Amino acid sequence: MEIRNGQTITTFERISRVLFIILGALITAIGLEAVLIPNDIIDGGITGISILFSHMTGYSLSLFLFVLNIPFIFIGYKELGKSFAFSSVIGITALSMSTSLLHHIPSIISGDTMLVAVLGGIMIGLGIGIVLRKGGALDGTEILAILIAKKFPLSVGEVIMSINVLIFSFAMLIYGLKGALCSAIAYFIAMKVIDMVQAGFDESKNIMIISDHSRKIGDAIHAHLGRGVTYIAGEVGHTNEQVEIVICFINRLEEPELRSLIKTIDINAFVAINGIVEMHQY
């Protein structure tokens, strides 16, 4: 047990987080090695690129999954914080090891290509969703998309879609039109399952924080997440007490780190989190 800035962080919470991330990685690996790959269907993102490289070179999928994601772990550490990077290292390592161990297991389904795409998409979406919910990632594509979206007038979803159009177009040269289309279907289903598990793939969040340490929280958000904040003067209705409200906007991957920051400063802070369907800056 550790006490950090007045907050007790239990060993159970750490172990639980790690176990769920490993579980999510294992489910994803089963979806890949026992469902999609034996039926010549791939996933999107870095995972899809890794499958293509493995197919073309003969080297193991686990090797490419680990090596190709390393740069994004460092980027995630700088942009999204130590907690996110640590969770992602666990998730990506677990995924790489799981695909290596499960590489020779027989396919649990074959023949019906559409059923394969649906089942594989569900399993991968469930696994990735669990990992994302625990503050990590199994694929560096999301991190890359967030960085690109910050610099160009594109949403995270649009960037990821563009990347995957290129991946599935290349897959068509290897697996044929049917394989590429089924891969796209599996990926689409996986994204919908992630939506269900992780409350929105391309969702920005509006955060409202009421705390006696509002300025300290605002400074921490700016320092650790690089997000600007707005302070609004408020008044408690039944006491007429003056309060200062912190308003900021974050993306889905930043939410676990934000929660941790707030708790370490003021465990009694009131936090309201609202999903934003669409956000523009004119």
PDB file of C-alpha atoms in Angstrom:
ATOM      1  CA  MET A   1       0.000   0.000   0.000  1.00  0.00           C
ATOM      2  CA  GLU A   2       1.259   3.454  -0.880  1.00  0.00           C
ATOM      3  CA  ILE A   3       0.147   6.934   0.196  1.00  0.00           C
ATOM      4  CA  ARG A   4       0.619   9.547  -2.504  1.00  0.00           C
ATOM      5  CA  ASN A   5      -0.362  13.166  -1.838  1.00  0.00           C
ATOM      6  CA  GLY A   6      -2.758  12.051   0.850  1.00  0.00           C
ATOM      7  CA  GLN A   7      -4.454   9.343  -1.250  1.00  0.00           C
ATOM      8  CA  THR A   8      -4.144   5.663  -0.439  1.00  0.00           C
ATOM      9  CA  ILE A   9      -3.554   3.518  -3.512  1.00  0.00           C
ATOM     10  CA  THR A  10      -4.054  -0.136  -2.649  1.00  0.00           C
ATOM     11  CA  THR A  11      -2.070  -3.029  -4.013  1.00  0.00           C
ATOM     12  CA  PHE A  12      -5.378  -4.679  -4.927  1.00  0.00           C
ATOM     13  CA  GLU A  13      -6.250  -1.805  -7.271  1.00  0.00           C
ATOM     14  CA  ARG A  14      -2.911  -2.087  -9.051  1.00  0.00           C
ATOM     15  CA  ILE A  15      -3.111  -5.854  -9.378  1.00  0.00           C
ATOM     16  CA  SER A  16      -6.724  -5.673 -10.576  1.00  0.00           C
ATOM     17  CA  ARG A  17      -5.815  -3.158 -13.262  1.00  0.00           C
ATOM     18  CA  VAL A  18      -2.905  -5.274 -14.518  1.00  0.00           C
ATOM     19  CA  LEU A  19      -4.978  -8.477 -14.544  1.00  0.00           C
ATOM     20  CA  PHE A  20      -7.780  -6.867 -16.547  1.00  0.00           C
ATOM     21  CA  ILE A  21      -5.275  -5.508 -19.075  1.00  0.00           C
ATOM     22  CA  ILE A  22      -3.735  -8.970 -19.451  1.00  0.00           C
ATOM     23  CA  LEU A  23      -7.225 -10.481 -19.815  1.00  0.00           C
ATOM     24  CA  GLY A  24      -8.090  -7.992 -22.550  1.00  0.00           C
ATOM     25  CA  ALA A  25      -4.832  -8.750 -24.372  1.00  0.00           C
ATOM     26  CA  LEU A  26      -5.493 -12.502 -24.128  1.00  0.00           C
ATOM     27  CA  ILE A  27      -9.014 -12.170 -25.552  1.00  0.00           C
ATOM     28  CA  THR A  28      -7.623 -10.087 -28.411  1.00  0.00           C
ATOM     29  CA  ALA A  29      -4.902 -12.663 -29.102  1.00  0.00           C
ATOM     30  CA  ILE A  30      -7.479 -15.481 -29.257  1.00  0.00           C
ATOM     31  CA  GLY A  31      -9.571 -13.429 -31.669  1.00  0.00           C
ATOM     32  CA  LEU A  32      -6.522 -12.983 -33.879  1.00  0.00           C
ATOM     33  CA  GLU A  33      -4.846 -16.401 -33.736  1.00  0.00           C
ATOM     34  CA  ALA A  34      -7.907 -18.659 -33.422  1.00  0.00           C
ATOM     35  CA  VAL A  35     -10.434 -16.756 -35.524  1.00  0.00           C
ATOM     36  CA  LEU A  36      -9.223 -14.099 -37.966  1.00  0.00           C
ATOM     37  CA  ILE A  37      -5.686 -14.992 -39.094  1.00  0.00           C
ATOM     38  CA  PRO A  38      -6.347 -18.693 -39.930  1.00  0.00           C
ATOM     39  CA  ASN A  39      -9.177 -17.494 -42.183  1.00  0.00           C
ATOM     40  CA  ASP A  40      -7.058 -14.863 -43.993  1.00  0.00           C
ATOM     41  CA  ILE A  41      -8.752 -11.906 -42.271  1.00  0.00           C
ATOM     42  CA  ILE A  42      -6.780  -9.142 -40.579  1.00  0.00           C
ATOM     43  CA  ASP A  43      -7.396  -6.395 -38.057  1.00  0.00           C
ATOM     44  CA  GLY A  44      -6.755  -2.689 -38.605  1.00  0.00           C
ATOM     45  CA  GLY A  45      -4.097  -0.355 -37.244  1.00  0.00           C
ATOM     46  CA  ILE A  46      -0.632  -1.450 -36.154  1.00  0.00           C
ATOM     47  CA  THR A  47      -2.016  -4.935 -35.529  1.00  0.00           C
ATOM     48  CA  GLY A  48      -3.129  -5.186 -39.145  1.00  0.00           C
ATOM     49  CA  ILE A  49       0.248  -3.935 -40.380  1.00  0.00           C
ATOM     50  CA  SER A  50       1.961  -6.492 -38.125  1.00  0.00           C
ATOM     51  CA  ILE A  51      -0.149  -9.310 -39.593  1.00  0.00           C
ATOM     52  CA  LEU A  52       0.727  -8.225 -43.133  1.00  0.00           C
ATOM     53  CA  PHE A  53       4.470  -8.009 -42.331  1.00  0.00           C
ATOM     54  CA  SER A  54       4.353 -11.417 -40.641  1.00  0.00           C
ATOM     55  CA  HIS A  55       2.624 -12.917 -43.667  1.00  0.00           C
ATOM     56  CA  MET A  56       5.131 -11.415 -46.131  1.00  0.00           C
ATOM     57  CA  THR A  57       8.338 -12.088 -44.181  1.00  0.00           C
ATOM     58  CA  GLY A  58       7.581 -15.289 -42.291  1.00  0.00           C
ATOM     59  CA  TYR A  59       8.645 -13.760 -38.971  1.00  0.00           C
ATOM     60  CA  SER A  60       6.352 -14.142 -35.986  1.00  0.00           C
ATOM     61  CA  LEU A  61       3.399 -11.808 -35.481  1.00  0.00           C
ATOM     62  CA  SER A  62       4.405 -11.272 -31.842  1.00  0.00           C
ATOM     63  CA  LEU A  63       7.717  -9.732 -32.931  1.00  0.00           C
ATOM     64  CA  PHE A  64       6.079  -7.119 -35.156  1.00  0.00           C
ATOM     65  CA  LEU A  65       3.359  -6.354 -32.605  1.00  0.00           C
ATOM     66  CA  PHE A  66       5.983  -5.479 -30.027  1.00  0.00           C
ATOM     67  CA  VAL A  67       8.555  -3.718 -32.222  1.00  0.00           C
ATOM     68  CA  LEU A  68       6.107  -1.565 -34.228  1.00  0.00           C
ATOM     69  CA  ASN A  69       4.352  -0.346 -31.086  1.00  0.00           C
ATOM     70  CA  ILE A  70       7.520   0.683 -29.200  1.00  0.00           C
ATOM     71  CA  PRO A  71       7.714   4.201 -30.737  1.00  0.00           C
ATOM     72  CA  PHE A  72       4.090   4.865 -29.833  1.00  0.00           C
ATOM     73  CA  ILE A  73       4.682   3.860 -26.222  1.00  0.00           C
ATOM     74  CA  PHE A  74       7.333   6.598 -25.943  1.00  0.00           C
ATOM     75  CA  ILE A  75       5.012   9.086 -27.637  1.00  0.00           C
ATOM     76  CA  GLY A  76       2.205   8.052 -25.306  1.00  0.00           C
ATOM     77  CA  TYR A  77       4.477   8.588 -22.306  1.00  0.00           C
ATOM     78  CA  LYS A  78       5.245  12.156 -23.391  1.00  0.00           C
ATOM     79  CA  GLU A  79       1.725  13.075 -24.501  1.00  0.00           C
ATOM     80  CA  LEU A  80      -0.600  11.060 -22.257  1.00  0.00           C
ATOM     81  CA  GLY A  81       1.416  10.403 -19.113  1.00  0.00           C
ATOM     82  CA  LYS A  82       3.343   7.713 -17.273  1.00  0.00           C
ATOM     83  CA  SER A  83       0.253   5.798 -16.182  1.00  0.00           C
ATOM     84  CA  PHE A  84      -0.982   5.374 -19.750  1.00  0.00           C
ATOM     85  CA  ALA A  85       2.470   4.324 -20.988  1.00  0.00           C
ATOM     86  CA  PHE A  86       2.880   1.782 -18.179  1.00  0.00           C
ATOM     87  CA  SER A  87      -0.530   0.227 -18.858  1.00  0.00           C
ATOM     88  CA  SER A  88       0.182   0.140 -22.592  1.00  0.00           C
ATOM     89  CA  VAL A  89       3.529  -1.609 -22.062  1.00  0.00           C
ATOM     90  CA  ILE A  90       1.750  -4.303 -20.063  1.00  0.00           C
ATOM     91  CA  GLY A  91      -1.014  -4.647 -22.644  1.00  0.00           C
ATOM     92  CA  ILE A  92       1.239  -4.756 -25.720  1.00  0.00           C
ATOM     93  CA  THR A  93       3.691  -7.155 -24.043  1.00  0.00           C
ATOM     94  CA  ALA A  94       0.830  -9.429 -22.992  1.00  0.00           C
ATOM     95  CA  LEU A  95      -0.626  -9.329 -26.505  1.00  0.00           C
ATOM     96  CA  SER A  96       2.736 -10.172 -28.089  1.00  0.00           C
ATOM     97  CA  MET A  97       3.350 -13.083 -25.691  1.00  0.00           C
ATOM     98  CA  SER A  98      -0.200 -14.383 -26.081  1.00  0.00           C
ATOM     99  CA  THR A  99      -0.070 -14.414 -29.885  1.00  0.00           C
ATOM    100  CA  SER A 100       3.247 -16.273 -29.685  1.00  0.00           C
ATOM    101  CA  LEU A 101       1.859 -18.920 -27.313  1.00  0.00           C
ATOM    102  CA  LEU A 102      -1.408 -19.312 -29.247  1.00  0.00           C
ATOM    103  CA  HIS A 103       0.114 -19.240 -32.727  1.00  0.00           C
ATOM    104  CA  HIS A 104      -0.312 -22.963 -33.411  1.00  0.00           C
ATOM    105  CA  ILE A 105      -3.730 -23.510 -31.856  1.00  0.00           C
ATOM    106  CA  PRO A 106      -6.426 -24.691 -34.292  1.00  0.00           C
ATOM    107  CA  SER A 107      -9.027 -22.254 -35.572  1.00  0.00           C
ATOM    108  CA  ILE A 108     -12.197 -22.345 -33.489  1.00  0.00           C
ATOM    109  CA  ILE A 109     -14.300 -21.485 -36.535  1.00  0.00           C
ATOM    110  CA  SER A 110     -13.855 -21.706 -40.282  1.00  0.00           C
ATOM    111  CA  GLY A 111     -15.815 -21.895 -43.491  1.00  0.00           C
ATOM    112  CA  ASP A 112     -18.441 -19.197 -42.987  1.00  0.00           C
ATOM    113  CA  THR A 113     -16.397 -16.083 -43.707  1.00  0.00           C
ATOM    114  CA  MET A 114     -19.033 -13.641 -42.485  1.00  0.00           C
ATOM    115  CA  LEU A 115     -19.445 -15.499 -39.189  1.00  0.00           C
ATOM    116  CA  VAL A 116     -15.652 -15.493 -38.790  1.00  0.00           C
ATOM    117  CA  ALA A 117     -15.549 -11.720 -39.308  1.00  0.00           C
ATOM    118  CA  VAL A 118     -18.360 -11.145 -36.801  1.00  0.00           C
ATOM    119  CA  LEU A 119     -16.927 -13.404 -34.089  1.00  0.00           C
ATOM    120  CA  GLY A 120     -13.394 -12.115 -34.578  1.00  0.00           C
ATOM    121  CA  GLY A 121     -14.571  -8.503 -34.491  1.00  0.00           C
ATOM    122  CA  ILE A 122     -16.524  -9.086 -31.293  1.00  0.00           C
ATOM    123  CA  MET A 123     -13.589 -10.757 -29.522  1.00  0.00           C
ATOM    124  CA  ILE A 124     -11.045  -8.142 -30.570  1.00  0.00           C
ATOM    125  CA  GLY A 125     -13.402  -5.278 -29.711  1.00  0.00           C
ATOM    126  CA  LEU A 126     -14.073  -6.774 -26.286  1.00  0.00           C
ATOM    127  CA  GLY A 127     -10.376  -7.283 -25.551  1.00  0.00           C
ATOM    128  CA  ILE A 128      -9.304  -3.830 -26.702  1.00  0.00           C
ATOM    129  CA  GLY A 129     -12.246  -2.231 -24.909  1.00  0.00           C
ATOM    130  CA  ILE A 130     -11.238  -3.807 -21.594  1.00  0.00           C
ATOM    131  CA  VAL A 131      -7.658  -2.553 -21.965  1.00  0.00           C
ATOM    132  CA  LEU A 132      -8.779   0.958 -22.932  1.00  0.00           C
ATOM    133  CA  ARG A 133     -11.157   1.060 -19.983  1.00  0.00           C
ATOM    134  CA  LYS A 134      -8.216   0.352 -17.692  1.00  0.00           C
ATOM    135  CA  GLY A 135      -6.195   3.220 -19.146  1.00  0.00           C
ATOM    136  CA  GLY A 136      -3.946   1.400 -21.607  1.00  0.00           C
ATOM    137  CA  ALA A 137      -3.825   0.568 -25.306  1.00  0.00           C
ATOM    138  CA  LEU A 138      -2.939  -2.415 -27.488  1.00  0.00           C
ATOM    139  CA  ASP A 139      -2.364  -0.484 -30.684  1.00  0.00           C
ATOM    140  CA  GLY A 140      -0.325   2.667 -31.341  1.00  0.00           C
ATOM    141  CA  THR A 141      -2.676   3.833 -34.099  1.00  0.00           C
ATOM    142  CA  GLU A 142      -4.887   5.660 -31.620  1.00  0.00           C
ATOM    143  CA  ILE A 143      -1.937   7.571 -30.179  1.00  0.00           C
ATOM    144  CA  LEU A 144      -0.768   8.531 -33.662  1.00  0.00           C
ATOM    145  CA  ALA A 145      -4.296   9.604 -34.602  1.00  0.00           C
ATOM    146  CA  ILE A 146      -4.599  11.830 -31.538  1.00  0.00           C
ATOM    147  CA  LEU A 147      -1.324  13.594 -32.380  1.00  0.00           C
ATOM    148  CA  ILE A 148      -2.317  14.100 -36.029  1.00  0.00           C
ATOM    149  CA  ALA A 149      -5.765  15.365 -35.011  1.00  0.00           C
ATOM    150  CA  LYS A 150      -4.126  17.976 -32.773  1.00  0.00           C
ATOM    151  CA  LYS A 151      -2.157  19.399 -35.698  1.00  0.00           C
ATOM    152  CA  PHE A 152      -4.702  19.115 -38.519  1.00  0.00           C
ATOM    153  CA  PRO A 153      -8.450  19.847 -38.804  1.00  0.00           C
ATOM    154  CA  LEU A 154      -9.380  16.169 -38.559  1.00  0.00           C
ATOM    155  CA  SER A 155     -11.089  14.102 -35.897  1.00  0.00           C
ATOM    156  CA  VAL A 156      -9.409  11.066 -34.340  1.00  0.00           C
ATOM    157  CA  GLY A 157     -11.956   8.843 -36.060  1.00  0.00           C
ATOM    158  CA  GLU A 158     -11.235  10.363 -39.474  1.00  0.00           C
ATOM    159  CA  VAL A 159      -7.489   9.849 -39.076  1.00  0.00           C
ATOM    160  CA  ILE A 160      -7.918   6.220 -38.003  1.00  0.00           C
ATOM    161  CA  MET A 161     -10.327   5.570 -40.855  1.00  0.00           C
ATOM    162  CA  SER A 162      -7.845   6.985 -43.375  1.00  0.00           C
ATOM    163  CA  ILE A 163      -5.025   4.827 -41.995  1.00  0.00           C
ATOM    164  CA  ASN A 164      -7.155   1.701 -42.175  1.00  0.00           C
ATOM    165  CA  VAL A 165      -8.362   2.389 -45.709  1.00  0.00           C
ATOM    166  CA  LEU A 166      -4.698   2.203 -46.742  1.00  0.00           C
ATOM    167  CA  ILE A 167      -4.137  -0.983 -44.721  1.00  0.00           C
ATOM    168  CA  PHE A 168      -7.178  -2.799 -46.127  1.00  0.00           C
ATOM    169  CA  SER A 169      -6.357  -1.631 -49.648  1.00  0.00           C
ATOM    170  CA  PHE A 170      -2.933  -3.240 -49.314  1.00  0.00           C
ATOM    171  CA  ALA A 171      -4.514  -6.348 -47.767  1.00  0.00           C
ATOM    172  CA  MET A 172      -6.570  -6.733 -50.939  1.00  0.00           C
ATOM    173  CA  LEU A 173      -3.338  -7.359 -52.866  1.00  0.00           C
ATOM    174  CA  ILE A 174      -2.489 -10.269 -50.539  1.00  0.00           C
ATOM    175  CA  TYR A 175      -5.824 -11.755 -49.470  1.00  0.00           C
ATOM    176  CA  GLY A 176      -7.986 -10.660 -52.387  1.00  0.00           C
ATOM    177  CA  LEU A 177     -11.088  -8.479 -52.427  1.00  0.00           C
ATOM    178  CA  LYS A 178     -13.108 -10.873 -50.259  1.00  0.00           C
ATOM    179  CA  GLY A 179     -10.425 -11.012 -47.576  1.00  0.00           C
ATOM    180  CA  ALA A 180     -10.051  -7.223 -47.522  1.00  0.00           C
ATOM    181  CA  LEU A 181     -13.811  -6.638 -47.297  1.00  0.00           C
ATOM    182  CA  CYS A 182     -14.218  -9.194 -44.508  1.00  0.00           C
ATOM    183  CA  SER A 183     -11.285  -7.583 -42.687  1.00  0.00           C
ATOM    184  CA  ALA A 184     -13.022  -4.200 -42.935  1.00  0.00           C
ATOM    185  CA  ILE A 185     -16.257  -5.753 -41.608  1.00  0.00           C
ATOM    186  CA  ALA A 186     -14.421  -7.364 -38.686  1.00  0.00           C
ATOM    187  CA  TYR A 187     -12.747  -4.047 -37.878  1.00  0.00           C
ATOM    188  CA  PHE A 188     -16.060  -2.165 -38.034  1.00  0.00           C
ATOM    189  CA  ILE A 189     -17.666  -4.657 -35.653  1.00  0.00           C
ATOM    190  CA  ALA A 190     -14.682  -4.414 -33.302  1.00  0.00           C
ATOM    191  CA  MET A 191     -15.062  -0.626 -33.179  1.00  0.00           C
ATOM    192  CA  LYS A 192     -18.744  -0.933 -32.297  1.00  0.00           C
ATOM    193  CA  VAL A 193     -17.943  -3.360 -29.495  1.00  0.00           C
ATOM    194  CA  ILE A 194     -15.272  -0.978 -28.213  1.00  0.00           C
ATOM    195  CA  ASP A 195     -17.944   1.745 -28.208  1.00  0.00           C
ATOM    196  CA  MET A 196     -20.095  -0.441 -25.963  1.00  0.00           C
ATOM    197  CA  VAL A 197     -17.239  -1.298 -23.593  1.00  0.00           C
ATOM    198  CA  GLN A 198     -15.455   2.035 -23.543  1.00  0.00           C
ATOM    199  CA  ALA A 199     -18.226   4.601 -24.082  1.00  0.00           C
ATOM    200  CA  GLY A 200     -17.178   6.120 -27.357  1.00  0.00           C
ATOM    201  CA  PHE A 201     -14.261   5.626 -29.756  1.00  0.00           C
ATOM    202  CA  ASP A 202     -13.893   9.158 -31.007  1.00  0.00           C
ATOM    203  CA  GLU A 203     -15.591  10.863 -28.107  1.00  0.00           C
ATOM    204  CA  SER A 204     -14.292  14.027 -26.544  1.00  0.00           C
ATOM    205  CA  LYS A 205     -15.271  14.673 -22.964  1.00  0.00           C
ATOM    206  CA  ASN A 206     -16.265  17.836 -21.184  1.00  0.00           C
ATOM    207  CA  ILE A 207     -14.953  17.846 -17.610  1.00  0.00           C
ATOM    208  CA  MET A 208     -16.322  20.075 -14.859  1.00  0.00           C
ATOM    209  CA  ILE A 209     -14.453  20.063 -11.540  1.00  0.00           C
ATOM    210  CA  ILE A 210     -15.471  21.774  -8.312  1.00  0.00           C
ATOM    211  CA  SER A 211     -12.766  21.783  -5.678  1.00  0.00           C
ATOM    212  CA  ASP A 212     -11.183  23.874  -2.962  1.00  0.00           C
ATOM    213  CA  HIS A 213      -7.929  23.350  -4.879  1.00  0.00           C
ATOM    214  CA  SER A 214      -9.176  24.347  -8.327  1.00  0.00           C
ATOM    215  CA  ARG A 215      -6.044  26.289  -9.348  1.00  0.00           C
ATOM    216  CA  LYS A 216      -3.754  23.432  -8.325  1.00  0.00           C
ATOM    217  CA  ILE A 217      -5.868  20.966 -10.296  1.00  0.00           C
ATOM    218  CA  GLY A 218      -5.901  23.284 -13.315  1.00  0.00           C
ATOM    219  CA  ASP A 219      -2.121  23.640 -13.211  1.00  0.00           C
ATOM    220  CA  ALA A 220      -1.709  19.860 -12.975  1.00  0.00           C
ATOM    221  CA  ILE A 221      -4.003  19.282 -15.973  1.00  0.00           C
ATOM    222  CA  HIS A 222      -2.005  21.749 -18.036  1.00  0.00           C
ATOM    223  CA  ALA A 223       1.356  20.338 -16.913  1.00  0.00           C
ATOM    224  CA  HIS A 224       0.593  16.621 -17.281  1.00  0.00           C
ATOM    225  CA  LEU A 225      -1.961  16.519 -20.115  1.00  0.00           C
ATOM    226  CA  GLY A 226      -1.125  19.702 -21.979  1.00  0.00           C
ATOM    227  CA  ARG A 227      -4.776  20.758 -21.884  1.00  0.00           C
ATOM    228  CA  GLY A 228      -5.972  24.287 -21.358  1.00  0.00           C
ATOM    229  CA  VAL A 229      -8.514  24.950 -18.632  1.00  0.00           C
ATOM    230  CA  THR A 230     -11.131  27.599 -17.956  1.00  0.00           C
ATOM    231  CA  TYR A 231     -12.055  28.881 -14.500  1.00  0.00           C
ATOM    232  CA  ILE A 232     -15.638  29.922 -13.840  1.00  0.00           C
ATOM    233  CA  ALA A 233     -16.833  31.650 -10.671  1.00  0.00           C
ATOM    234  CA  GLY A 234     -19.811  29.932  -9.047  1.00  0.00           C
ATOM    235  CA  GLU A 235     -21.916  30.016  -5.932  1.00  0.00           C
ATOM    236  CA  VAL A 236     -23.263  27.158  -3.833  1.00  0.00           C
ATOM    237  CA  GLY A 237     -27.038  27.571  -3.739  1.00  0.00           C
ATOM    238  CA  HIS A 238     -27.898  26.745  -0.136  1.00  0.00           C
ATOM    239  CA  THR A 239     -24.833  28.344   1.500  1.00  0.00           C
ATOM    240  CA  ASN A 240     -23.995  31.184  -0.924  1.00  0.00           C
ATOM    241  CA  GLU A 241     -20.400  29.991  -0.686  1.00  0.00           C
ATOM    242  CA  GLN A 242     -18.186  31.154  -3.552  1.00  0.00           C
ATOM    243  CA  VAL A 243     -16.542  28.365  -5.548  1.00  0.00           C
ATOM    244  CA  GLU A 244     -14.304  28.198  -8.588  1.00  0.00           C
ATOM    245  CA  ILE A 245     -15.204  25.677 -11.297  1.00  0.00           C
ATOM    246  CA  VAL A 246     -12.576  24.172 -13.591  1.00  0.00           C
ATOM    247  CA  ILE A 247     -13.709  23.366 -17.135  1.00  0.00           C
ATOM    248  CA  CYS A 248     -11.590  21.425 -19.627  1.00  0.00           C
ATOM    249  CA  PHE A 249     -11.930  19.173 -22.655  1.00  0.00           C
ATOM    250  CA  ILE A 250     -10.057  15.891 -23.057  1.00  0.00           C
ATOM    251  CA  ASN A 251     -10.163  12.794 -25.238  1.00  0.00           C
ATOM    252  CA  ARG A 252     -11.077   9.302 -24.108  1.00  0.00           C
ATOM    253  CA  LEU A 253      -7.509   8.066 -23.578  1.00  0.00           C
ATOM    254  CA  GLU A 254      -6.738  10.936 -21.215  1.00  0.00           C
ATOM    255  CA  GLU A 255      -9.627  10.260 -18.829  1.00  0.00           C
ATOM    256  CA  PRO A 256      -7.913   7.688 -16.552  1.00  0.00           C
ATOM    257  CA  GLU A 257      -4.875   9.958 -16.129  1.00  0.00           C
ATOM    258  CA  LEU A 258      -7.124  12.946 -15.390  1.00  0.00           C
ATOM    259  CA  ARG A 259      -9.030  11.000 -12.734  1.00  0.00           C
ATOM    260  CA  SER A 260      -5.745  10.017 -11.113  1.00  0.00           C
ATOM    261  CA  LEU A 261      -4.486  13.616 -11.128  1.00  0.00           C
ATOM    262  CA  ILE A 262      -7.629  14.937  -9.471  1.00  0.00           C
ATOM    263  CA  LYS A 263      -7.635  12.234  -6.791  1.00  0.00           C
ATOM    264  CA  THR A 264      -4.028  12.892  -5.832  1.00  0.00           C
ATOM    265  CA  ILE A 265      -4.794  16.587  -5.280  1.00  0.00           C
ATOM    266  CA  ASP A 266      -8.304  16.551  -3.829  1.00  0.00           C
ATOM    267  CA  ILE A 267     -10.035  13.236  -3.227  1.00  0.00           C
ATOM    268  CA  ASN A 268     -13.205  15.154  -2.266  1.00  0.00           C
ATOM    269  CA  ALA A 269     -13.428  17.075  -5.534  1.00  0.00           C
ATOM    270  CA  PHE A 270     -16.742  16.989  -7.406  1.00  0.00           C
ATOM    271  CA  VAL A 271     -16.182  15.855 -11.005  1.00  0.00           C
ATOM    272  CA  ALA A 272     -18.782  15.752 -13.781  1.00  0.00           C
ATOM    273  CA  ILE A 273     -17.827  14.045 -17.064  1.00  0.00           C
ATOM    274  CA  ASN A 274     -19.966  14.481 -20.147  1.00  0.00           C
ATOM    275  CA  GLY A 275     -19.474  12.939 -23.571  1.00  0.00           C
ATOM    276  CA  ILE A 276     -19.396  15.332 -26.531  1.00  0.00           C
ATOM    277  CA  VAL A 277     -20.764  14.060 -29.821  1.00  0.00           C
ATOM    278  CA  GLU A 278     -19.152  16.802 -31.893  1.00  0.00           C
ATOM    279  CA  MET A 279     -16.788  19.677 -31.142  1.00  0.00           C
ATOM    280  CA  HIS A 280     -15.421  22.382 -33.463  1.00  0.00           C
ATOM    281  CA  GLN A 281     -13.115  25.355 -33.113  1.00  0.00           C
ATOM    282  CA  TYR A 282     -13.871  28.274 -35.446  1.00  0.00           C
TER     283      TYR A 282
END
